[in-house]
PDB file of C-alpha atoms in Angstrom:
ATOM      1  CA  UNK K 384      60.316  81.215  10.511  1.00 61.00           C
ATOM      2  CA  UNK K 385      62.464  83.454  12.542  1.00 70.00           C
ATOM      3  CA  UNK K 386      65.435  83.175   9.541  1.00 73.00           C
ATOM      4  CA  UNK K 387      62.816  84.159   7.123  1.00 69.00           C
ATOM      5  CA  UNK K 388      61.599  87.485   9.581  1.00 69.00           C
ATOM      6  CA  UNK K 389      65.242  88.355   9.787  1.00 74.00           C
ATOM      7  CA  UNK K 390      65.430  88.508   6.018  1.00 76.00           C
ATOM      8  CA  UNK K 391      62.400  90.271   5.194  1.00 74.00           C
ATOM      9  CA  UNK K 392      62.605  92.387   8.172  1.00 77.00           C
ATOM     10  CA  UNK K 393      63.513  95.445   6.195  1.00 80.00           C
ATOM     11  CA  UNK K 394      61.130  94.959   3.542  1.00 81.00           C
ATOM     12  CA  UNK K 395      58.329  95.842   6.042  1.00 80.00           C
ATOM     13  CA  UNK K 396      59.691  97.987   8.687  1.00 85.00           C
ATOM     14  CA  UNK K 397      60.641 100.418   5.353  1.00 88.00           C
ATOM     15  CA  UNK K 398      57.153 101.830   4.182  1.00 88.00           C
ATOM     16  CA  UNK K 399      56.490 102.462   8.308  1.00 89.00           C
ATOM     17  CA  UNK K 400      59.689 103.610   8.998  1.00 90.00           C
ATOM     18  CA  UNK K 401      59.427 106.209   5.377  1.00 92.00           C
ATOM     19  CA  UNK K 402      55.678 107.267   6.593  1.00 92.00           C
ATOM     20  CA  UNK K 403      57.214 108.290   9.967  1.00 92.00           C
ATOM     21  CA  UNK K 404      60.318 109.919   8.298  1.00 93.00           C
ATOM     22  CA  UNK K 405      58.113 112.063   5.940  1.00 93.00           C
ATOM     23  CA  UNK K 406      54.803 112.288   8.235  1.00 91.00           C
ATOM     24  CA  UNK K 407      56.460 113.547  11.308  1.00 90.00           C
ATOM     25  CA  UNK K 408      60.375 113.727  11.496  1.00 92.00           C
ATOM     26  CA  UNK K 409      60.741 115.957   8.121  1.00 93.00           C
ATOM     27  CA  UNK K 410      57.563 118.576   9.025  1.00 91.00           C
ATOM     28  CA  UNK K 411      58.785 118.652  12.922  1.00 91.00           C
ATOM     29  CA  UNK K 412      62.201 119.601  11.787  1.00 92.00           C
ATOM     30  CA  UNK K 413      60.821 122.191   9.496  1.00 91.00           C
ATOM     31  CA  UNK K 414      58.873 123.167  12.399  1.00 90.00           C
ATOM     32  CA  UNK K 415      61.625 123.462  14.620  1.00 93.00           C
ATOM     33  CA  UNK K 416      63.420 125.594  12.295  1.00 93.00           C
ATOM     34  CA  UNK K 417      60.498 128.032  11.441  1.00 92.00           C
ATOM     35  CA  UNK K 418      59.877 128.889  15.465  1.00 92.00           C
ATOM     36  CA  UNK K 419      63.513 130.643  14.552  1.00 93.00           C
ATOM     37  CA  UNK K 420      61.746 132.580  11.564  1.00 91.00           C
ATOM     38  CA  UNK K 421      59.496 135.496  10.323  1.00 90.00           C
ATOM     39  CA  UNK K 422      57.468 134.202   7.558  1.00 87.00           C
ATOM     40  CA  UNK K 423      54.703 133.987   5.716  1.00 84.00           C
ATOM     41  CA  UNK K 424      55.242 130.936   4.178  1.00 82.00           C
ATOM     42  CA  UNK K 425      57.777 128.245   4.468  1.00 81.00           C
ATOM     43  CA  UNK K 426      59.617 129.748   1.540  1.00 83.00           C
ATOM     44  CA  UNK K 427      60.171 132.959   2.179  1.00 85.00           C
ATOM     45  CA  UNK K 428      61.430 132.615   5.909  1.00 86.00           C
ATOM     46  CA  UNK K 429      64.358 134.888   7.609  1.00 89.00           C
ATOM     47  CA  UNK K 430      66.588 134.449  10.301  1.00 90.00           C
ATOM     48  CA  UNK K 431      65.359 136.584  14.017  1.00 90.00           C
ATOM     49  CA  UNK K 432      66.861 133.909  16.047  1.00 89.00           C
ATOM     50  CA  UNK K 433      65.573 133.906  19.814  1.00 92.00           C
ATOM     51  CA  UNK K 434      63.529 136.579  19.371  1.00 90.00           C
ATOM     52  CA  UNK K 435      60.172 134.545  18.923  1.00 92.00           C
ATOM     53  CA  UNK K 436      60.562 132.437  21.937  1.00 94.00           C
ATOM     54  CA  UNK K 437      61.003 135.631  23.951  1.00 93.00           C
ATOM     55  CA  UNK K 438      57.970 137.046  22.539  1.00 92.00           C
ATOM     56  CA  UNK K 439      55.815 133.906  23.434  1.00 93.00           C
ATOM     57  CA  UNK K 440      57.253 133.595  27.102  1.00 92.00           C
ATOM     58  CA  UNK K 441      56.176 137.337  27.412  1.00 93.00           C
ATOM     59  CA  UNK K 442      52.332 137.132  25.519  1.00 92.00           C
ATOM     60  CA  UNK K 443      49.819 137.575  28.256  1.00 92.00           C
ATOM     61  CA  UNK K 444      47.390 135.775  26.265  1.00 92.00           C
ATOM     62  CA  UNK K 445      50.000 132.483  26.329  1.00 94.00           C
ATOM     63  CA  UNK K 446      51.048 132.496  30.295  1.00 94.00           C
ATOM     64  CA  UNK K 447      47.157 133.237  30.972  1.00 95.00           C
ATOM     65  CA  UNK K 448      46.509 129.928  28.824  1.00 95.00           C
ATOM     66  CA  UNK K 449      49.312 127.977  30.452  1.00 95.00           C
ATOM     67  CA  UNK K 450      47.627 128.520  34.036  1.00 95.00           C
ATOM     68  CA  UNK K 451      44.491 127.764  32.696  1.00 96.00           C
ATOM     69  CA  UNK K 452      45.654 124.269  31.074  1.00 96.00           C
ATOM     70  CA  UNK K 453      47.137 123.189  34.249  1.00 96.00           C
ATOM     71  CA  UNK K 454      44.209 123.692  36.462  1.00 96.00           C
ATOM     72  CA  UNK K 455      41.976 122.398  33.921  1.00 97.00           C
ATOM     73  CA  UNK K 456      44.449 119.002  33.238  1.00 96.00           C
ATOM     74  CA  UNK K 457      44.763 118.813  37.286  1.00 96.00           C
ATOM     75  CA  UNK K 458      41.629 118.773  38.199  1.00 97.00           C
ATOM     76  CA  UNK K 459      40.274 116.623  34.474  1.00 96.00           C
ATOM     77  CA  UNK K 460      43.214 114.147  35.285  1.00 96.00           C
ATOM     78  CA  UNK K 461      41.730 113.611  39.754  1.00 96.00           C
ATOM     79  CA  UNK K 462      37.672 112.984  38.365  1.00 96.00           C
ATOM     80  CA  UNK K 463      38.543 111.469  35.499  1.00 96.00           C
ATOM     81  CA  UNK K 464      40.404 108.456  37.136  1.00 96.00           C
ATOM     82  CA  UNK K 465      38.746 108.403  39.850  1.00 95.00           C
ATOM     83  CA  UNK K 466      35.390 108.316  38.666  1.00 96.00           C
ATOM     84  CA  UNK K 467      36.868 105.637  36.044  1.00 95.00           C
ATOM     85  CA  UNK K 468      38.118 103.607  38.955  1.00 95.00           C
ATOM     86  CA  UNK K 469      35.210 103.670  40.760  1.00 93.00           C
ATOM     87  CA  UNK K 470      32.703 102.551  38.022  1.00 93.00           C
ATOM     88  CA  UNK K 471      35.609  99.858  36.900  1.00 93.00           C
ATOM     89  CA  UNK K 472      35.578  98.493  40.458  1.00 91.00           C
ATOM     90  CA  UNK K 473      31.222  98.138  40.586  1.00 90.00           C
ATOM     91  CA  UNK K 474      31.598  96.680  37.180  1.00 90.00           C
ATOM     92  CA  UNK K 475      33.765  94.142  37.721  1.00 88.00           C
ATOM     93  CA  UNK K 476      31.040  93.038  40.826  1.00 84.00           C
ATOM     94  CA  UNK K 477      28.970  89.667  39.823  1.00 79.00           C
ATOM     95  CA  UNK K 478      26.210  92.157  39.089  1.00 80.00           C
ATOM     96  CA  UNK K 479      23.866  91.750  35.836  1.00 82.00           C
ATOM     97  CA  UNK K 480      23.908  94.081  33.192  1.00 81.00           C
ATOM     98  CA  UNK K 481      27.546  94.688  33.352  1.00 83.00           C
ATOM     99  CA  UNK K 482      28.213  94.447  29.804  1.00 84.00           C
ATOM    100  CA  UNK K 483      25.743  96.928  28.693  1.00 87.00           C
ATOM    101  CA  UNK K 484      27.235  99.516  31.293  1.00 86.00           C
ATOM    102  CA  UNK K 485      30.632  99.254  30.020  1.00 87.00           C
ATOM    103  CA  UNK K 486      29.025 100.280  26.322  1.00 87.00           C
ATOM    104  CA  UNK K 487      26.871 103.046  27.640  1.00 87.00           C
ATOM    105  CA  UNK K 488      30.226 104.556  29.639  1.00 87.00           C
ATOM    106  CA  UNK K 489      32.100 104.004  26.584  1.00 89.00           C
ATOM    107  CA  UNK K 490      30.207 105.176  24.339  1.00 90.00           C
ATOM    108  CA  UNK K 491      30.491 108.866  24.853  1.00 88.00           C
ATOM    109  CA  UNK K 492      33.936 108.464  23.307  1.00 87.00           C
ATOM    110  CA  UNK K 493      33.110 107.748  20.236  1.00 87.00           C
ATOM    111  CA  UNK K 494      31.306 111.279  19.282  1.00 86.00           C
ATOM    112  CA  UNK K 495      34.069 113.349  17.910  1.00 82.00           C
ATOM    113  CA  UNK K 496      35.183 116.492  19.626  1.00 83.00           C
ATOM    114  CA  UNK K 497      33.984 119.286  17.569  1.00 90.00           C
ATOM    115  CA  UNK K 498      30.125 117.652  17.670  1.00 91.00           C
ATOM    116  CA  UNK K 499      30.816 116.961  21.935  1.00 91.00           C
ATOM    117  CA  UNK K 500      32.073 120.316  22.092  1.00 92.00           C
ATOM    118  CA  UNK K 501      28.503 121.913  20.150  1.00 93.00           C
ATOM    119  CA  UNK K 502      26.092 119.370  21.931  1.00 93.00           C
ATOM    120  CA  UNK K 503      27.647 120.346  24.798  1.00 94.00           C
ATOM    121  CA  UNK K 504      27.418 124.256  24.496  1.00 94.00           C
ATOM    122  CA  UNK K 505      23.546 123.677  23.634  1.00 94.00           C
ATOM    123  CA  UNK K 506      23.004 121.999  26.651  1.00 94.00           C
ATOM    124  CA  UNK K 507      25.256 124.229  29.383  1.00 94.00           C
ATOM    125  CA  UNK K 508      23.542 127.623  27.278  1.00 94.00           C
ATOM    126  CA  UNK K 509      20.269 125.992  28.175  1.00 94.00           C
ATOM    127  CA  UNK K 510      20.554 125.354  31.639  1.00 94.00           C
ATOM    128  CA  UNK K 511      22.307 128.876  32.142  1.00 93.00           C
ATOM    129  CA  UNK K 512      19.527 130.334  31.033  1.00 93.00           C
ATOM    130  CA  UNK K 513      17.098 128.671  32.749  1.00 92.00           C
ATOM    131  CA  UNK K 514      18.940 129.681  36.372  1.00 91.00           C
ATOM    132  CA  UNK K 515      18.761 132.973  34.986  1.00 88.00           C
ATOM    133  CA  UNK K 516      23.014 133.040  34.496  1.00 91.00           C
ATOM    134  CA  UNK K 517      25.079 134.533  31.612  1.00 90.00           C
ATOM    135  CA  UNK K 518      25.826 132.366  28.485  1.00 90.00           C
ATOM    136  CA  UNK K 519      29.307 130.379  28.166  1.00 91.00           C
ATOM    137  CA  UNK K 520      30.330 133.441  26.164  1.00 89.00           C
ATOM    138  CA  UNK K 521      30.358 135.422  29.237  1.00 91.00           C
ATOM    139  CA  UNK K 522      30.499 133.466  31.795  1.00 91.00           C
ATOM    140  CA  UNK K 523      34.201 131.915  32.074  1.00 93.00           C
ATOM    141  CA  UNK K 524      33.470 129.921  35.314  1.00 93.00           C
ATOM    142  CA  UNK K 525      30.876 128.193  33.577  1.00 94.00           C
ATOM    143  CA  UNK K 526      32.920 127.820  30.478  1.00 94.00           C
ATOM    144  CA  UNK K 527      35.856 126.247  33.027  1.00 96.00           C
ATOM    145  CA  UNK K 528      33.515 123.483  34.703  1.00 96.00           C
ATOM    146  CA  UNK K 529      31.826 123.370  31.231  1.00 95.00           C
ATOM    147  CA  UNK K 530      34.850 122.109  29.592  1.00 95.00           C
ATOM    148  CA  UNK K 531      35.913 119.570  32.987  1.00 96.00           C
ATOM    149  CA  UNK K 532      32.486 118.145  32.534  1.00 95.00           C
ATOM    150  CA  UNK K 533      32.476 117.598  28.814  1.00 94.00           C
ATOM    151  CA  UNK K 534      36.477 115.929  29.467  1.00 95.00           C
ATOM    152  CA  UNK K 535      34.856 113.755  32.022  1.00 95.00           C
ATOM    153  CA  UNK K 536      31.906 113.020  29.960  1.00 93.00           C
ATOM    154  CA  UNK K 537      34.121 111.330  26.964  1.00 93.00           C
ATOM    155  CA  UNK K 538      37.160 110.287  28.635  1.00 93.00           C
ATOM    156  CA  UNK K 539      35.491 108.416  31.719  1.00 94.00           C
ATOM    157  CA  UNK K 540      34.340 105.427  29.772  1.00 93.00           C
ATOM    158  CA  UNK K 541      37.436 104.656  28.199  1.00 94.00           C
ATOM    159  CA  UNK K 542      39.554 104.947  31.201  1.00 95.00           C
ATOM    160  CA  UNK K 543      37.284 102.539  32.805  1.00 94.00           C
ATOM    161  CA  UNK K 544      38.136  99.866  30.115  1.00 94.00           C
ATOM    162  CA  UNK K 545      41.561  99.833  30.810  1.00 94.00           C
ATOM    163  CA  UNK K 546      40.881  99.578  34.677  1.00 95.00           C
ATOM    164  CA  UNK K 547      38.710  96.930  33.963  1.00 93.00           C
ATOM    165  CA  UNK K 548      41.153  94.973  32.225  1.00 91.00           C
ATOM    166  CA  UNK K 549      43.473  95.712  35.351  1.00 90.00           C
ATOM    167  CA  UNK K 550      41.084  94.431  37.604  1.00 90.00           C
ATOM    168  CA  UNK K 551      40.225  91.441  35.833  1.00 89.00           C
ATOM    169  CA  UNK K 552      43.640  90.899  35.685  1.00 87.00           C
ATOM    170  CA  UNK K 553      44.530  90.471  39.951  1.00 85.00           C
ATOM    171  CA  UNK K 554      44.887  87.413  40.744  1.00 84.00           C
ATOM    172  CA  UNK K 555      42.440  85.579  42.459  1.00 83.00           C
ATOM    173  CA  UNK K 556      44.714  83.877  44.723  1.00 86.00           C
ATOM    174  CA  UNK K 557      46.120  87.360  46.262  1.00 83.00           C
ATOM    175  CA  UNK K 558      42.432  88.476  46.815  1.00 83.00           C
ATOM    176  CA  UNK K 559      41.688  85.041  48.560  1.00 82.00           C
ATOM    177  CA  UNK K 560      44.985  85.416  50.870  1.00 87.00           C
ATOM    178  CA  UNK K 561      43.940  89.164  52.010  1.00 83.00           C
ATOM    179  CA  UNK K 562      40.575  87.440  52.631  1.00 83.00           C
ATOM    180  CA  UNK K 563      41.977  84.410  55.362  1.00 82.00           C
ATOM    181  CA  UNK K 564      44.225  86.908  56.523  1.00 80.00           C
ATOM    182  CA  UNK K 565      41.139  89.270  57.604  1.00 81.00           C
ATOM    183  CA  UNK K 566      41.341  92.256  55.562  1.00 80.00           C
ATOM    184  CA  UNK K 567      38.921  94.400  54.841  1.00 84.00           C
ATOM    185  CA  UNK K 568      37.238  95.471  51.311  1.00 81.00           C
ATOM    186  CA  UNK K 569      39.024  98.646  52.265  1.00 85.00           C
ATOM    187  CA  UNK K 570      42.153  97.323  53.203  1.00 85.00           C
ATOM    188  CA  UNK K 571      42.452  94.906  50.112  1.00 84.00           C
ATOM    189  CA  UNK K 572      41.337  97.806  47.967  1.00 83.00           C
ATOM    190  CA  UNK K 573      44.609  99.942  48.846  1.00 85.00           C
ATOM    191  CA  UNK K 574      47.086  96.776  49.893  1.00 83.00           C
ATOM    192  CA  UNK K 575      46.170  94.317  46.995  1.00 85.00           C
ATOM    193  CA  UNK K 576      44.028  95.807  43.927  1.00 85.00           C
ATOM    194  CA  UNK K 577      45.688  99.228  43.652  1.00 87.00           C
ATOM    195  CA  UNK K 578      49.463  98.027  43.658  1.00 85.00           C
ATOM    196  CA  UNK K 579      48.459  95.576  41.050  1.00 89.00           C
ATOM    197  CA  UNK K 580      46.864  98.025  38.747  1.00 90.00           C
ATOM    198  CA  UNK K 581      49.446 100.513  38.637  1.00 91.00           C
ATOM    199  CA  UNK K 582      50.288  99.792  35.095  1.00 91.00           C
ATOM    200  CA  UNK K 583      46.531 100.608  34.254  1.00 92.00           C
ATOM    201  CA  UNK K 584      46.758 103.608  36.450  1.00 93.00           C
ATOM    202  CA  UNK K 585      50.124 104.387  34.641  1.00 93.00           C
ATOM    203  CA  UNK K 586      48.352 104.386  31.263  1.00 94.00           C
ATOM    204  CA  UNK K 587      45.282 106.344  32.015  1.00 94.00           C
ATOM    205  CA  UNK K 588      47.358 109.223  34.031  1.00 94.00           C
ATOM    206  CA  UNK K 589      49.461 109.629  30.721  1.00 94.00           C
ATOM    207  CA  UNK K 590      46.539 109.399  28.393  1.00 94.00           C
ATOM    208  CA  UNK K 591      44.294 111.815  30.595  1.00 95.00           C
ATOM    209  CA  UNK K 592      47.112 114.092  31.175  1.00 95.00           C
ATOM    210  CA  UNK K 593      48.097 114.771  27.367  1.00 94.00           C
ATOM    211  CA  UNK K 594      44.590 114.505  26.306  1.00 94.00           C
ATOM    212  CA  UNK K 595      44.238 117.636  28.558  1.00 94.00           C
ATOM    213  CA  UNK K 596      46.874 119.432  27.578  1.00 94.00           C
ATOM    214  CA  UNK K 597      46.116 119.146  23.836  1.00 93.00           C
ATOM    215  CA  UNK K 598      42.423 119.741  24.062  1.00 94.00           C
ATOM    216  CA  UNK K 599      42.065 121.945  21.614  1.00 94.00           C
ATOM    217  CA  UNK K 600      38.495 120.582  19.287  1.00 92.00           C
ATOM    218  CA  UNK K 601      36.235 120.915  22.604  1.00 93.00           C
ATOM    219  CA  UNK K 602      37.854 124.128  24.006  1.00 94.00           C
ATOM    220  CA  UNK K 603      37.240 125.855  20.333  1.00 94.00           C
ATOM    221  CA  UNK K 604      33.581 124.503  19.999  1.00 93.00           C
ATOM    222  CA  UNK K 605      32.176 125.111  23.257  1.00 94.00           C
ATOM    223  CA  UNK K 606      33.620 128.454  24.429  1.00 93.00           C
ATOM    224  CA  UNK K 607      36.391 129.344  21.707  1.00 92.00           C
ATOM    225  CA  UNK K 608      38.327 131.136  24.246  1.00 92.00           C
ATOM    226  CA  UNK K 609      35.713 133.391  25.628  1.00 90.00           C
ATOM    227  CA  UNK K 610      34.708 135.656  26.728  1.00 91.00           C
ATOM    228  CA  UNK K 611      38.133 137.587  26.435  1.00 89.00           C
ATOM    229  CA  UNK K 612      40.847 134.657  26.324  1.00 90.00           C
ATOM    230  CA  UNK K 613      39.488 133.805  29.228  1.00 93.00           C
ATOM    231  CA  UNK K 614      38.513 129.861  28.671  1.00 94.00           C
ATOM    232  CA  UNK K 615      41.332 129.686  25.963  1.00 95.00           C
ATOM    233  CA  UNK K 616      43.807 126.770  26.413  1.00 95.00           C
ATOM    234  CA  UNK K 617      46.986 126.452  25.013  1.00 95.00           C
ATOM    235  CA  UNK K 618      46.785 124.720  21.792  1.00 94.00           C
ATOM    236  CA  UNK K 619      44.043 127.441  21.247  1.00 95.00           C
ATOM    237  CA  UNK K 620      46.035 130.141  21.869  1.00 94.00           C
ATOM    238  CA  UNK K 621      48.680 128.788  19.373  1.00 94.00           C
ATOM    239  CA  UNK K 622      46.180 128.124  16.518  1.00 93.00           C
ATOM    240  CA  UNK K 623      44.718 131.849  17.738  1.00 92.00           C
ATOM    241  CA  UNK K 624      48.700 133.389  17.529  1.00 92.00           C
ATOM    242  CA  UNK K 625      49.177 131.697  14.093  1.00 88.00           C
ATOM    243  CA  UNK K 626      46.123 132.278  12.108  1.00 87.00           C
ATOM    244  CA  UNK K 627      44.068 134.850  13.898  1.00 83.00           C
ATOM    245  CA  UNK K 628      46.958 137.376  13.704  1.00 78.00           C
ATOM    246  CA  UNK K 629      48.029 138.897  10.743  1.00 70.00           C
ATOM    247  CA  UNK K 630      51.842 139.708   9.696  1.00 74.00           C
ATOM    248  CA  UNK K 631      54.605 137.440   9.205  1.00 72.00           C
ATOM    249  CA  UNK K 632      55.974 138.142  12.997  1.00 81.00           C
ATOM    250  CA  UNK K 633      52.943 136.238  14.389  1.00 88.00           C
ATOM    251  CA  UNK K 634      53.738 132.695  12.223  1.00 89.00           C
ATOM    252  CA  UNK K 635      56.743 132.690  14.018  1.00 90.00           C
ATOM    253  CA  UNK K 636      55.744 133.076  17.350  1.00 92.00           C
ATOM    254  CA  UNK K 637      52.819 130.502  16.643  1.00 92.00           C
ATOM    255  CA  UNK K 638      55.590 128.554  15.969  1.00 93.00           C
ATOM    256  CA  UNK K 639      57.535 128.882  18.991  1.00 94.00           C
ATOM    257  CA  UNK K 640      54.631 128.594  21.164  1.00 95.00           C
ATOM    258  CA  UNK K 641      53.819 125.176  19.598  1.00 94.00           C
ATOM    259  CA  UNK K 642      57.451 124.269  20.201  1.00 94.00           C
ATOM    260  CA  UNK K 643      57.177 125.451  23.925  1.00 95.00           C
ATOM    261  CA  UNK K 644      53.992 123.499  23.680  1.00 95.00           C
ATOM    262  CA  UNK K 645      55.341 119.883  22.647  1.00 94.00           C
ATOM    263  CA  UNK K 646      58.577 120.964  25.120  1.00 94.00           C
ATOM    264  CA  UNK K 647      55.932 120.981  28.034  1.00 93.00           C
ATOM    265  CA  UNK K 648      53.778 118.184  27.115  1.00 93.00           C
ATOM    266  CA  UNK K 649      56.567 115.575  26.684  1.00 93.00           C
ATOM    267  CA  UNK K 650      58.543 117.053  29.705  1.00 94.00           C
ATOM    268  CA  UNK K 651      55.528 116.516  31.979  1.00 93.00           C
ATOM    269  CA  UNK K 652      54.647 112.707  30.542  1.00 92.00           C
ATOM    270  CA  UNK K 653      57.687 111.891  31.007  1.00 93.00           C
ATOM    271  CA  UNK K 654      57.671 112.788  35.069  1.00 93.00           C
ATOM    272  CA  UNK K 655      54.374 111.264  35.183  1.00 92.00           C
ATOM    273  CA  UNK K 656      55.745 108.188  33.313  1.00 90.00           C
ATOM    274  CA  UNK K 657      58.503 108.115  35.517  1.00 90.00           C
ATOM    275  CA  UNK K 658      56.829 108.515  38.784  1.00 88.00           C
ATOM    276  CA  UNK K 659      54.104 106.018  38.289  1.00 88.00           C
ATOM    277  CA  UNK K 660      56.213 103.158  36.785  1.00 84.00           C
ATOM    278  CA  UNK K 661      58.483 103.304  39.762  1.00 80.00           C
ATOM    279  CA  UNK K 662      55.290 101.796  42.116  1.00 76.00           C
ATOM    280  CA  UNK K 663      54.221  98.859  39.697  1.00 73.00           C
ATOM    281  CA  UNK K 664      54.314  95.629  41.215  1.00 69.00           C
ATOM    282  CA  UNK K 665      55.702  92.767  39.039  1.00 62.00           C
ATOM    283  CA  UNK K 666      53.149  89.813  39.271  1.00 56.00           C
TER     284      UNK K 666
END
């Protein structure tokens, strides 16, 4: 068996490997290569060199969207997994009805983003009106914990499976040792479970994290930016940049925002990736 998955191993790594090559290597390239242009489209591109990178780091619109990301994805990423954790650790009690909790929590993250996003912006407009409050289209503080508590709403339930699955996965024999020894629940919950559910923790920081960062289907539904740029995000600011603004000079910048863009995101994973792995226990 492992002769014959030597021998064939080309024969299906190539269609994968081609689809990758021609889905995401070929286009980023092009991409890449564009952020350097003014176009229109990608055949009639010319040479400015630096010139659209400089034009991105200076857009108001772009460093305005780049502080709001962050303090959206910081304070998403905290209630996210901690809510997550929280729910993961009642679940995984000897409680009935634990089953049909885990699909209720998970099921919010099944709705696709652009329907959340309008659901959502019904709701919020509703209750802002009722206290009497501007709508999300003028009211960026509401847009702000608008779009946290829409994040939190679909992401929660599917961080909690994977702490779950941590959870479940501690051995008993550790919990029964912190147990003679006389911890307490608190104790064991920081000494014992934690440590060994730092890979699940490592996982759900660097899904929540991205998935922050490259909101883009919410953001545009429920506030689209408003009122003034001020709820816009960054991968809504680059769509904004590329389409929204007319003349060739503005496809390039686009462009070099989204390579800033996927510069930050992966830059920041990475750190987080880095940091987090470093404290997993090996069982």
């Amino acid at each position: 068996m492992e002769k014959a998955l030597k021998r064939y191993f080309p024969i299906f790594v190539l269609p994968t490997l081609a689809a990758f090559i021609v889905g995401f290597i070929i286009p980023f390239g092009q991409g890449l290569y564009l952020s350097f242009c003014k176009f229109t489209t990608v055949n009639n591109a010319s040479w400015v060199g630096w010139g659209n990178y400089e034009k991105a780091l200076t857009d108001a619109t772009f460093s305005h969207a780049f502080r709001f990301t962050v303090g959206f994805a910081v304070v998403a990423t905290v209630l996210i997994n901690v809510l997550a954790f929280m729910i993961a650790l009642v679940l995984t009690r000897n409680i009935r009805g634990t089953n049909l909790f885990r699909t209720v929590f998970f099921m919010p993250n099944l709705i696709g983003g652009i329907v959340l996003g309008y659901i959502w912006q019904i709701l919020l407009n509703g209750v802002l009106s009722q206290l009497a409050q501007p709508l999300l289209a003028l009211n960026s503080t509401a847009g702000y914990w608008g779009l946290i508590l829409l994040m939190c709403w679909q992401q929660i339930g599917y961080m909690m499976i994977i702490y779950i699955a941590g959870l479940q996965n501690v051995p008993p024999e550790l919990m029964e040792a912190a147990s003679i020894d006389g911890a307490t629940p608190w104790q064991t919950l920081w000494r014992v479970k934690l440590p060994m559910v730092m890979p699940s923790v490592t996982i759900c920081l660097f899904l929540t994290i991205t998935n922050s960062f490259k909101l883009f289907d919410q953001n545009l539904s429920l506030t689209a930016g408003e009122p003034a740029h001020a709820t816009e995000m960054l991968a809504l600011n680059i769509y904004y940049t590329f389409y929204s603004r007319s003349g060739p000079m503005w496809k390039g910048i686009g462009q070099a925002k989204a390579v800033i863009f996927f510069v930050l995101v992966v830059a920041i994973a990475l750190i987080q990736l880095r940091a987090t792995r470093s404290k997993e226990v090996q069982q």
